[in-house]
Amino acid sequence: MVEKIQIAHIPDDLPIYVACYKDVQNASFLKQQLLAGNQVYNYAFVDATTILSRQHLLAAAFRALNDHIHDRLKSNNVHSEIVVCLSSNNNIGDAFRRFGIQDSTKDLVIVKVGLSPEFASESVEGHLKDAIEGTPVPFDDAFLRQTCDLDKLRKTYKLGKPQQGKTVMNGNGGHATDERSDIEVQVLGLMALRGAT
Amino acid sequence: MSTTELQVQATDAQELIHLLPSPFTNTQPAPELLTQGAEALVYKTHFLTPAQPAILKFRPSKAYRHPTLDARLTKQRVLAEARVLVKLSAPDVRDAGVHVPGVLALEWDVARKVKNTGAEVERYRKEAQGAVSGAWILMEFVEGSSVKDLLRGVDGYVKGRAGSGNAVNAEEMVVIEQEVKGLLRRIGRAVGALHSKGGVVHGDLTSSNVMVRPYRKDHGLVNGDGDAHGEAEEDRCPNLSGDVVLIDFGLATQSTQDEDRAVDLYVLERAFGSTHPKQEGWFDAEVLKHQDGYKGSFKGSNVVVKRLEEVRMRGRKRSMIG
Ligand SMILES: Nc1ncnc2c1ncn2[C@@H]1O[C@H](COP(=O)(O)OP(=O)(O)OP(=O)(O)O)[C@@H](O)[C@H]1O
């Protein structure tokens, strides 16, 4: 279930590996490993309820990798930077709190950057199998649609309320995919503008 | 380096790579240069995968390449454009009828450094240094064609039919004119929504900076031959249906002043007059004063259209003197 992804424009020797888990039981343990700086747990652990779509997460990974190759990370390493890059403001603690793993996290998106050649999908998969108590699921929009908390996301990015009556206009009832792609464009823009003065 | 030197260089595919900012020097397939203005290079490329087309608008900042520009100015312009685009991509603004390309990624200063992580990234940094510095916006690619190409396509079609001895008859002509007028009203409405709901004046409204994007097929709104769109083919009349999308916000400002809005309309009117003399006569009635155009698009539109008369007068006086 670990997917290797080569993000466009990023050098070939920096692929990323993405895995998703639901019903995670040991979130607080994982969070502690991050806080303790345990190198074995050097991953981006993202709370899946804050992710709109594959594109949303991959856009953050793109910025983190680009900032990495230009040597201007805001945080400790490229993995924590992926979490920072999901945010629209420059406060790192705030980004970790909003997008990173919490004690209560049940659904996880995990990203590993292949910084050296020994990170093959298999080795990432092997480690995660032991490390994560949860059910692996594919990294796809179907999973993220189930888990994403749109109201929280609107607040996080200060997007304002969804328009009343809009779904009536579609004649489609609550057309959730539309609402997602509706806000996705602006979310990507806000992430790209982070830190601009 | 002068613009002509830049052009000479740009004709050489190898050299072109060196006019790209990092990380687009890695990009496969390489970005394709679309236009080269005085200040910006516009490339067609893609976002996260080659299947997602995107536009890279790059403003090189090296003094020796573009002596007239300094880096700070470049940065401010790119950021101003990006901020306006992000503001306008809010769902409620789009629902009001403002369509713009969304911002996908952004660079305002390649050299900005937050901290050094050490030798780990040395090799990438070396590569990056070889690239041209400057500021860039990666934005959504807008499918479709500019209003300029569409209207020229319509003229070409009518002319072509006449030339081939199969001239457009009166009935057909009415249909074509209705289509064109409908498009002009939609342009007026889009600019009105930009001014009112968006709180932005564009600053450089021309028929090249207004595009028509065919409705997406999955909405079931495309009327058949989306492929005929914009092609200046003489045996087919261009399909004018689709969303009016505004591009090139390089000179845009956040303003709700009637004067700024009126000047925006004046710029568009003048651009129309010089590029589309055939349709110029319709500009006032369709773009501006039609209930489905600018006038009907927001409450304060009357005041702006009134103000436009003053702006026109000033323009005439100026051209008489100067
Ligand atoms: N998002 C887009 N989608 C499709 N085509 C685009 C897009 N942005 C720009 N283009 C094409 O590239 C051309 C040049 O772009 P643009 O007008 O933004 O650059 P410019 O005029 O050189 O910039 P500026 O006036 O800000 O210095 C446009 O006329 C259009 O044909």
Coordinates of C-alpha atoms and ligand atoms in Angstrom, one line a residue:
Chain A
M1 CA 0.0 0.0 0.0
V2 CA 3.0 2.3 -0.1
E3 CA 2.9 4.4 -3.2
K4 CA 6.1 5.7 -4.8
I5 CA 5.5 9.1 -6.4
Q6 CA 7.9 11.2 -8.5
I7 CA 6.7 14.8 -8.3
A8 CA 7.2 16.7 -11.5
H9 CA 10.1 19.3 -11.6
I10 CA 11.8 17.7 -8.6
P11 CA 15.1 15.8 -9.4
D12 CA 14.6 12.1 -10.0
D13 CA 16.6 11.1 -7.0
L14 CA 14.0 12.6 -4.6
P15 CA 10.9 10.4 -4.9
I16 CA 8.4 10.3 -2.1
Y17 CA 6.6 7.3 -0.6
V18 CA 3.0 7.8 0.6
A19 CA 1.0 5.5 2.7
C20 CA -2.4 5.9 4.4
Y21 CA -3.9 4.2 7.5
K22 CA -7.3 4.3 9.1
D23 CA -8.4 3.3 12.6
V24 CA -4.9 4.1 13.9
Q25 CA -4.5 3.0 17.6
N26 CA -1.0 4.2 18.5
A27 CA -1.1 7.9 17.4
S28 CA 0.2 9.2 20.7
F29 CA 3.2 6.8 20.6
L30 CA 4.0 8.0 17.1
K31 CA 3.8 11.6 18.1
Q32 CA 6.1 10.9 21.0
Q33 CA 8.7 9.5 18.6
L34 CA 8.6 12.7 16.6
L35 CA 8.9 14.8 19.7
A36 CA 11.8 12.7 20.9
G37 CA 13.5 13.1 17.5
N38 CA 13.7 9.4 17.0
Q39 CA 15.3 9.1 13.5
V40 CA 13.6 5.8 12.8
Y41 CA 10.3 7.7 12.8
N42 CA 11.4 10.4 10.5
Y43 CA 8.2 10.7 8.5
A44 CA 5.7 13.3 7.8
F45 CA 2.7 12.1 9.9
V46 CA -0.3 14.1 8.6
D47 CA -3.7 14.0 10.2
A48 CA -5.9 12.9 7.2
T49 CA -8.9 14.9 8.4
T50 CA -7.0 18.0 7.2
I51 CA -6.4 16.8 3.7
L52 CA -8.8 17.6 0.9
S53 CA -7.3 15.5 -1.9
R54 CA -4.2 13.9 -3.3
Q55 CA -3.4 17.1 -5.0
H56 CA -3.6 19.0 -1.7
L57 CA -1.0 16.8 -0.1
L58 CA 1.2 16.6 -3.1
A59 CA 1.2 20.4 -3.6
A60 CA 2.6 20.7 0.0
A61 CA 5.2 18.0 -0.8
F62 CA 6.2 19.9 -3.9
R63 CA 6.8 23.0 -2.0
A64 CA 8.7 21.2 0.8
L65 CA 10.9 19.4 -1.7
N66 CA 11.6 22.6 -3.7
D67 CA 12.4 24.5 -0.5
H68 CA 14.7 21.5 0.5
I69 CA 16.7 21.6 -2.7
H70 CA 17.1 25.4 -2.3
D71 CA 18.2 25.0 1.2
R72 CA 15.6 27.1 2.9
L73 CA 13.5 24.9 5.2
K74 CA 11.6 26.6 7.9
S75 CA 11.6 23.5 10.1
N76 CA 14.0 20.8 11.1
N77 CA 13.9 18.5 8.1
V78 CA 12.0 17.9 4.8
H79 CA 9.5 15.7 6.5
S80 CA 8.3 18.2 9.1
E81 CA 8.4 20.7 6.3
I82 CA 5.7 18.9 4.4
V83 CA 3.4 19.6 7.4
V84 CA 4.5 23.2 7.5
C85 CA 3.8 23.5 3.8
L86 CA 0.2 22.6 4.3
S87 CA -0.2 25.7 6.3
S88 CA -1.1 29.2 5.1
N89 CA 0.8 30.9 7.8
N90 CA 4.4 30.9 8.9
N91 CA 3.8 29.7 12.5
I92 CA 5.5 26.3 12.6
G93 CA 3.9 25.2 15.9
D94 CA 0.5 26.2 14.6
A95 CA 1.1 24.1 11.5
F96 CA 2.1 21.0 13.4
R97 CA -0.9 21.4 15.7
R98 CA -3.4 21.8 12.8
F99 CA -2.0 19.4 10.2
G100 CA 0.3 17.0 12.1
I101 CA -0.5 13.9 14.0
Q102 CA -2.3 14.4 17.3
D103 CA -3.0 11.9 20.2
S104 CA -6.5 11.6 19.0
T105 CA -5.6 11.0 15.3
K106 CA -7.3 8.0 13.8
D107 CA -6.7 8.5 10.1
L108 CA -3.1 9.1 8.9
V109 CA -1.3 10.1 5.7
I110 CA 2.4 9.2 6.0
V111 CA 5.0 10.6 3.7
K112 CA 8.7 9.5 3.4
V113 CA 11.1 11.4 1.2
G114 CA 13.6 9.0 -0.5
L115 CA 16.6 11.0 0.6
S116 CA 18.9 8.1 0.0
P117 CA 18.6 5.1 -2.4
E118 CA 18.0 2.5 0.3
F119 CA 14.5 3.8 0.8
A120 CA 12.7 1.5 -1.5
S121 CA 8.9 1.0 -1.2
E122 CA 9.5 -2.3 0.4
S123 CA 11.7 -1.0 3.3
V124 CA 9.2 1.8 4.0
E125 CA 6.3 -0.7 3.9
G126 CA 8.2 -3.1 6.1
H127 CA 8.8 -0.5 8.8
L128 CA 5.4 1.0 8.7
K129 CA 3.8 -2.5 9.1
D130 CA 5.5 -2.8 12.4
A131 CA 5.3 0.8 13.5
I132 CA 1.6 1.6 12.7
E133 CA -1.2 -0.1 14.5
G134 CA -4.0 0.5 12.0
T135 CA -5.5 -0.6 8.7
P136 CA -3.5 0.4 5.5
V137 CA -5.7 1.9 2.8
P138 CA -4.7 3.3 -0.7
F139 CA -3.7 7.0 -0.9
D140 CA -6.6 8.1 -3.0
D141 CA -9.4 10.7 -3.2
A142 CA -12.0 8.2 -2.1
F143 CA -10.2 7.7 1.3
L144 CA -9.6 11.4 1.8
R145 CA -13.2 12.3 0.9
Q146 CA -14.3 10.0 3.7
T147 CA -12.0 11.4 6.3
C148 CA -11.6 15.1 5.4
D149 CA -13.3 17.5 7.9
L150 CA -14.4 20.3 5.6
D151 CA -15.7 22.6 8.3
K152 CA -12.4 22.4 10.2
L153 CA -10.5 23.0 6.9
R154 CA -12.6 26.1 6.1
K155 CA -11.7 27.5 9.6
T156 CA -8.0 26.5 9.2
Y157 CA -7.6 28.4 6.0
K158 CA -10.2 31.1 6.9
L159 CA -12.3 30.4 3.9
G160 CA -15.6 31.6 5.2
K161 CA -18.9 29.7 5.1
P162 CA -20.1 27.6 2.2
Q163 CA -22.7 29.3 0.1
Q164 CA -26.3 28.5 1.1
G165 CA -28.5 27.3 -1.7
K166 CA -25.6 26.5 -4.0
T167 CA -26.2 22.7 -3.8
V168 CA -29.8 23.4 -4.7
M169 CA -28.6 25.2 -7.8
N170 CA -26.7 22.1 -8.9
G171 CA -29.9 20.2 -8.4
N172 CA -27.7 17.5 -7.0
G173 CA -28.2 17.6 -3.3
G174 CA -25.0 17.8 -1.3
H175 CA -22.5 17.4 -4.1
A176 CA -19.4 17.0 -2.0
T177 CA -16.9 16.6 -4.7
D178 CA -17.8 20.0 -6.2
E179 CA -17.4 21.7 -2.8
R180 CA -14.0 20.2 -2.5
S181 CA -12.7 21.2 -5.9
D182 CA -14.3 24.6 -5.3
I183 CA -12.1 25.3 -2.4
E184 CA -9.0 23.4 -3.5
V185 CA -7.8 26.1 -5.9
Q186 CA -7.8 28.7 -3.2
V187 CA -6.2 26.4 -0.7
L188 CA -3.3 25.7 -3.0
G189 CA -2.9 29.4 -3.6
L190 CA -2.9 30.2 0.1
M191 CA -0.2 27.5 0.7
A192 CA 1.9 29.0 -2.1
L193 CA 1.6 32.5 -0.6
R194 CA 2.8 31.4 2.8
G195 CA 5.7 33.5 4.0
A196 CA 5.4 36.2 1.3
T197 CA 5.8 39.7 2.6
Chain B
M1 CA 21.2 41.9 -22.3
S2 CA 18.7 43.5 -24.6
T3 CA 15.4 42.1 -25.6
T4 CA 16.6 41.3 -29.0
E5 CA 19.6 39.4 -27.7
L6 CA 17.2 37.5 -25.5
Q7 CA 15.1 36.7 -28.6
V8 CA 18.1 35.4 -30.5
Q9 CA 18.9 33.2 -27.5
A10 CA 15.4 32.0 -27.3
T11 CA 15.4 30.7 -30.8
D12 CA 18.0 28.2 -29.7
A13 CA 16.3 25.3 -27.9
Q14 CA 19.4 24.5 -25.9
E15 CA 19.8 28.1 -24.7
L16 CA 16.2 28.3 -23.8
I17 CA 16.8 25.9 -20.8
H18 CA 19.0 28.6 -19.3
L19 CA 16.2 31.1 -19.2
L20 CA 14.2 28.9 -16.9
P21 CA 14.2 29.3 -13.1
S22 CA 15.0 26.4 -10.9
P23 CA 13.4 23.9 -10.4
F24 CA 12.0 24.0 -14.0
T25 CA 15.5 23.2 -15.3
N26 CA 14.7 19.6 -14.3
T27 CA 11.3 19.5 -15.9
Q28 CA 10.5 16.7 -18.4
P29 CA 9.3 17.4 -21.0
A30 CA 10.9 20.9 -20.9
P31 CA 8.5 23.8 -20.6
E32 CA 7.5 25.3 -24.0
L33 CA 7.9 29.1 -24.4
L34 CA 4.6 30.7 -25.4
T35 CA 5.2 34.4 -25.3
Q36 CA 8.0 36.7 -24.4
G37 CA 6.9 40.1 -23.3
A38 CA 9.2 42.9 -22.2
E39 CA 9.2 41.7 -18.6
A40 CA 7.8 38.2 -18.5
L41 CA 8.5 34.9 -20.2
V42 CA 5.4 32.7 -20.4
Y43 CA 5.8 28.9 -20.7
K44 CA 3.4 26.1 -21.0
T45 CA 4.3 23.3 -18.6
H46 CA 2.5 21.1 -16.0
F47 CA 1.9 20.9 -12.3
L48 CA 2.5 17.7 -10.3
T49 CA 2.3 15.4 -13.2
P50 CA 2.6 16.0 -17.0
A51 CA -1.2 15.3 -17.2
Q52 CA -2.0 18.6 -15.4
P53 CA -1.2 21.5 -17.8
A54 CA 0.0 24.7 -16.2
I55 CA 1.4 28.1 -17.2
L56 CA 4.7 29.3 -15.8
K57 CA 5.0 33.1 -15.8
F58 CA 8.6 34.0 -15.1
R59 CA 10.0 37.4 -14.5
P60 CA 13.8 37.2 -14.7
S61 CA 15.5 39.5 -12.3
K62 CA 19.2 39.5 -13.1
A63 CA 20.3 43.0 -13.7
Y64 CA 22.4 42.3 -16.8
R65 CA 19.5 40.4 -18.4
H66 CA 16.9 43.1 -17.9
P67 CA 18.6 46.3 -17.0
T68 CA 15.3 48.2 -16.4
L69 CA 14.1 46.0 -13.7
D70 CA 15.4 45.4 -10.2
A71 CA 14.7 42.3 -8.2
R72 CA 12.6 44.0 -5.6
L73 CA 10.2 45.4 -8.2
T74 CA 10.0 41.9 -9.8
K75 CA 9.2 40.4 -6.5
Q76 CA 6.5 42.9 -5.7
R77 CA 4.8 42.5 -9.1
V78 CA 4.7 38.7 -8.9
L79 CA 3.4 38.8 -5.4
A80 CA 0.7 41.4 -6.3
E81 CA -0.4 39.3 -9.2
A82 CA -0.5 36.1 -7.0
R83 CA -2.4 37.8 -4.2
V84 CA -5.0 39.1 -6.6
L85 CA -5.4 35.7 -8.3
V86 CA -5.8 33.9 -4.9
K87 CA -8.3 36.4 -3.7
L88 CA -10.3 36.0 -6.9
S89 CA -10.3 32.2 -6.7
A90 CA -12.5 32.3 -3.6
P91 CA -15.6 30.2 -4.2
D92 CA -18.0 33.1 -3.6
V93 CA -16.2 35.3 -6.0
R94 CA -16.2 32.6 -8.7
D95 CA -19.9 32.0 -8.1
A96 CA -20.4 35.6 -8.8
G97 CA -18.9 35.0 -12.3
V98 CA -15.2 35.8 -11.9
H99 CA -13.1 33.1 -13.5
V100 CA -9.3 33.3 -13.2
P101 CA -6.4 30.8 -13.3
G102 CA -5.6 29.6 -9.8
V103 CA -2.1 29.9 -8.3
L104 CA -0.5 26.4 -8.0
A105 CA 3.0 27.4 -6.8
L106 CA 5.0 30.6 -6.4
E107 CA 8.5 31.9 -6.1
W108 CA 9.2 35.5 -5.1
D109 CA 12.9 35.4 -4.4
V110 CA 15.0 32.4 -5.4
A111 CA 17.8 33.6 -3.2
R112 CA 15.7 33.8 0.0
K113 CA 17.3 31.7 2.6
V114 CA 15.9 30.7 5.9
K115 CA 18.6 28.5 7.3
N116 CA 21.4 26.3 6.2
T117 CA 20.9 22.6 6.6
G118 CA 24.3 21.9 5.4
A119 CA 26.1 19.8 2.8
E120 CA 23.1 17.5 2.1
V121 CA 21.7 19.8 -0.5
E122 CA 24.9 21.1 -1.9
R123 CA 24.6 19.4 -5.2
Y124 CA 21.1 20.7 -5.8
R125 CA 22.1 24.1 -4.8
K126 CA 24.9 24.1 -7.4
E127 CA 22.5 23.2 -10.1
A128 CA 20.0 25.8 -8.9
Q129 CA 22.7 28.5 -9.1
G130 CA 23.2 27.8 -12.8
A131 CA 19.6 28.7 -13.4
V132 CA 18.3 32.2 -14.0
S133 CA 17.1 34.0 -10.9
G134 CA 13.8 35.8 -10.7
A135 CA 10.3 35.4 -9.5
W136 CA 7.6 33.2 -11.0
I137 CA 4.0 32.0 -10.7
L138 CA 2.9 28.6 -11.7
M139 CA -0.8 28.8 -12.5
E140 CA -3.7 26.8 -13.9
F141 CA -3.7 26.5 -17.7
V142 CA -6.8 27.9 -19.2
E143 CA -8.2 25.8 -22.0
G144 CA -9.8 27.6 -24.9
S145 CA -8.9 30.7 -26.8
S146 CA -8.6 34.5 -26.4
V147 CA -11.5 36.6 -27.4
K148 CA -9.2 38.3 -29.8
D149 CA -8.6 35.0 -31.7
L150 CA -12.3 34.1 -31.5
L151 CA -13.5 37.3 -33.0
R152 CA -10.8 37.2 -35.7
G153 CA -12.0 33.6 -36.3
V154 CA -15.5 34.8 -36.8
D155 CA -14.4 37.6 -39.2
G156 CA -12.2 35.1 -41.1
Y157 CA -15.1 32.6 -41.4
V158 CA -17.5 35.2 -42.8
K159 CA -14.8 36.5 -45.2
G160 CA -13.8 33.0 -46.2
R161 CA -17.4 32.1 -47.0
A162 CA -17.8 35.2 -49.2
G163 CA -14.5 34.5 -51.0
S164 CA -15.6 30.9 -51.8
G165 CA -18.8 32.1 -53.4
N166 CA -20.9 30.7 -50.6
A167 CA -21.5 33.9 -48.7
V168 CA -23.2 33.8 -45.3
N169 CA -26.9 34.6 -45.8
A170 CA -28.9 37.1 -43.8
E171 CA -30.4 34.5 -41.5
E172 CA -27.0 32.9 -40.7
M173 CA -25.6 36.4 -40.2
V174 CA -28.2 37.1 -37.5
V175 CA -27.3 33.9 -35.7
I176 CA -23.6 34.8 -35.8
E177 CA -24.2 38.3 -34.6
Q178 CA -26.3 37.1 -31.8
E179 CA -23.5 34.8 -30.7
V180 CA -21.0 37.6 -30.8
K181 CA -23.3 40.0 -29.0
G182 CA -23.9 37.3 -26.4
L183 CA -20.2 36.9 -25.8
L184 CA -19.7 40.7 -25.5
R185 CA -22.4 40.8 -22.8
R186 CA -20.7 37.9 -20.9
I187 CA -17.5 39.9 -21.0
G188 CA -19.2 42.9 -19.6
R189 CA -20.8 40.8 -16.9
A190 CA -17.5 39.2 -16.0
V191 CA -15.7 42.6 -15.7
G192 CA -18.6 43.8 -13.6
A193 CA -18.3 40.9 -11.2
L194 CA -14.5 41.4 -11.1
H195 CA -15.0 45.1 -10.1
S196 CA -17.8 44.5 -7.6
K197 CA -17.5 41.1 -6.0
G198 CA -13.8 40.8 -6.6
G199 CA -12.9 44.3 -5.6
V200 CA -10.2 44.3 -8.3
V201 CA -9.5 46.4 -11.4
H202 CA -7.6 44.5 -14.0
G203 CA -5.4 47.3 -15.3
D204 CA -4.7 45.7 -18.8
L205 CA -8.0 44.6 -20.2
T206 CA -7.6 43.6 -23.8
S207 CA -9.2 41.0 -26.0
S208 CA -6.0 38.9 -25.6
N209 CA -6.4 38.9 -21.8
V210 CA -10.0 37.7 -21.9
M211 CA -10.4 34.0 -22.7
V212 CA -13.3 31.7 -23.4
R213 CA -13.0 28.3 -21.8
P214 CA -15.3 25.7 -23.2
Y215 CA -17.7 24.3 -20.6
R216 CA -16.4 21.1 -19.1
K217 CA -17.7 18.0 -20.7
D218 CA -18.5 16.3 -17.4
H219 CA -21.0 19.0 -16.7
G220 CA -22.8 18.0 -19.8
L221 CA -22.7 21.5 -21.1
V222 CA -20.3 21.3 -24.1
N223 CA -22.2 21.6 -27.3
G224 CA -20.7 19.0 -29.4
D225 CA -17.7 20.3 -31.3
G226 CA -15.5 21.7 -28.5
D227 CA -12.6 21.0 -30.9
A228 CA -13.7 23.8 -33.2
H229 CA -13.1 26.2 -30.4
G230 CA -10.9 29.1 -31.3
E231 CA -9.4 27.6 -34.4
A232 CA -9.3 30.3 -37.0
E233 CA -10.4 27.8 -39.5
E234 CA -12.3 29.4 -42.4
D235 CA -14.7 26.5 -42.9
R236 CA -16.1 26.6 -39.4
C237 CA -17.4 29.4 -37.3
P238 CA -15.7 29.4 -33.9
N239 CA -17.8 28.2 -31.0
L240 CA -18.1 31.1 -28.6
S241 CA -19.8 29.3 -25.7
G242 CA -17.9 28.8 -22.5
D243 CA -16.8 30.6 -19.3
V244 CA -15.2 34.0 -19.7
V245 CA -11.8 33.7 -18.0
L246 CA -9.7 36.7 -17.3
I247 CA -5.9 36.3 -17.4
D248 CA -2.7 38.5 -17.0
F249 CA -3.2 40.3 -13.7
G250 CA 0.3 41.7 -13.8
L251 CA -1.1 45.3 -13.6
A252 CA -4.1 44.6 -11.4
T253 CA -4.9 46.5 -8.2
Q254 CA -7.3 46.0 -5.4
S255 CA -9.6 49.0 -5.8
T256 CA -13.3 49.9 -5.6
Q257 CA -13.0 53.4 -6.9
D258 CA -15.4 54.4 -9.7
E259 CA -12.5 56.2 -11.5
D260 CA -10.3 53.1 -11.5
R261 CA -13.2 51.0 -12.7
A262 CA -14.1 53.5 -15.5
V263 CA -10.5 53.6 -16.6
D264 CA -10.5 49.7 -16.7
L265 CA -13.5 49.9 -19.1
Y266 CA -11.9 52.6 -21.1
V267 CA -8.8 50.5 -21.7
L268 CA -10.9 47.6 -22.9
E269 CA -13.0 49.9 -25.1
R270 CA -9.8 51.3 -26.8
A271 CA -8.3 47.8 -27.2
F272 CA -11.5 46.7 -28.8
G273 CA -11.6 49.7 -31.1
S274 CA -8.2 49.0 -32.5
T275 CA -8.3 45.2 -32.6
H276 CA -11.9 44.6 -33.6
P277 CA -13.2 47.6 -35.6
K278 CA -16.1 45.5 -36.9
Q279 CA -17.4 44.9 -33.3
E280 CA -16.5 48.3 -32.0
G281 CA -20.0 49.7 -32.6
W282 CA -21.5 47.0 -30.4
F283 CA -19.2 47.7 -27.5
D284 CA -21.2 50.4 -25.8
A285 CA -24.6 48.7 -26.3
E286 CA -23.6 45.1 -25.4
V287 CA -20.5 45.1 -23.2
L288 CA -21.5 48.2 -21.2
K289 CA -25.1 49.1 -21.4
H290 CA -26.9 45.8 -21.8
Q291 CA -28.7 44.4 -18.8
D292 CA -26.8 41.1 -19.3
G293 CA -23.6 43.0 -19.6
Y294 CA -21.6 45.3 -17.2
K295 CA -24.7 47.4 -16.4
G296 CA -26.7 44.6 -15.0
S297 CA -23.9 43.1 -13.1
F298 CA -23.9 45.2 -9.9
K299 CA -25.6 48.1 -8.2
G300 CA -23.1 50.8 -8.8
S301 CA -22.5 50.1 -12.5
N302 CA -24.4 53.1 -13.6
V303 CA -22.1 55.5 -11.8
V304 CA -19.1 53.8 -13.4
V305 CA -20.5 53.9 -16.9
K306 CA -21.3 57.6 -16.4
R307 CA -17.8 58.2 -15.2
L308 CA -16.5 56.5 -18.3
E309 CA -17.9 59.4 -20.3
E310 CA -15.6 61.7 -18.4
V311 CA -12.7 59.4 -18.9
R312 CA -13.4 59.3 -22.7
M313 CA -13.5 63.1 -22.8
R314 CA -10.1 63.3 -21.1
G315 CA -8.8 60.8 -23.5
R316 CA -9.9 62.7 -26.5
K317 CA -8.5 66.0 -25.2
R318 CA -5.2 64.3 -24.5
S319 CA -5.0 62.8 -27.9
M320 CA -5.8 66.2 -29.4
I321 CA -3.0 67.9 -27.5
G322 CA -0.5 65.1 -27.7
Ligands
LIG1 N1 -3.4 30.8 -17.4 C1 -3.2 30.8 -18.7 N2 -3.8 29.8 -19.5 C2 -3.6 29.8 -20.8 N3 -2.9 30.7 -21.5 C3 -2.3 31.7 -20.8 C4 -2.4 31.8 -19.4 N4 -1.7 32.8 -18.9 C5 -1.1 33.3 -20.0 N5 -1.5 32.7 -21.1 C6 -1.0 33.0 -22.5 O1 0.2 33.6 -22.5 C7 0.1 35.0 -23.0 C8 0.9 35.9 -22.2 O2 0.6 35.9 -20.8 P1 0.4 37.2 -20.0 O3 -0.5 38.2 -20.7 O4 0.0 36.9 -18.6 O5 1.9 37.7 -20.0 P2 2.5 39.2 -20.3 O6 1.6 40.0 -21.0 O7 3.9 38.9 -20.9 O8 2.7 39.7 -18.8 P3 2.6 41.1 -18.2 O9 1.7 41.9 -19.0 O10 2.1 40.9 -16.8 O11 4.0 41.6 -18.1 C9 -1.4 35.3 -22.9 O12 -1.8 36.2 -23.9 C10 -2.0 33.9 -23.2 O13 -2.0 33.6 -24.6

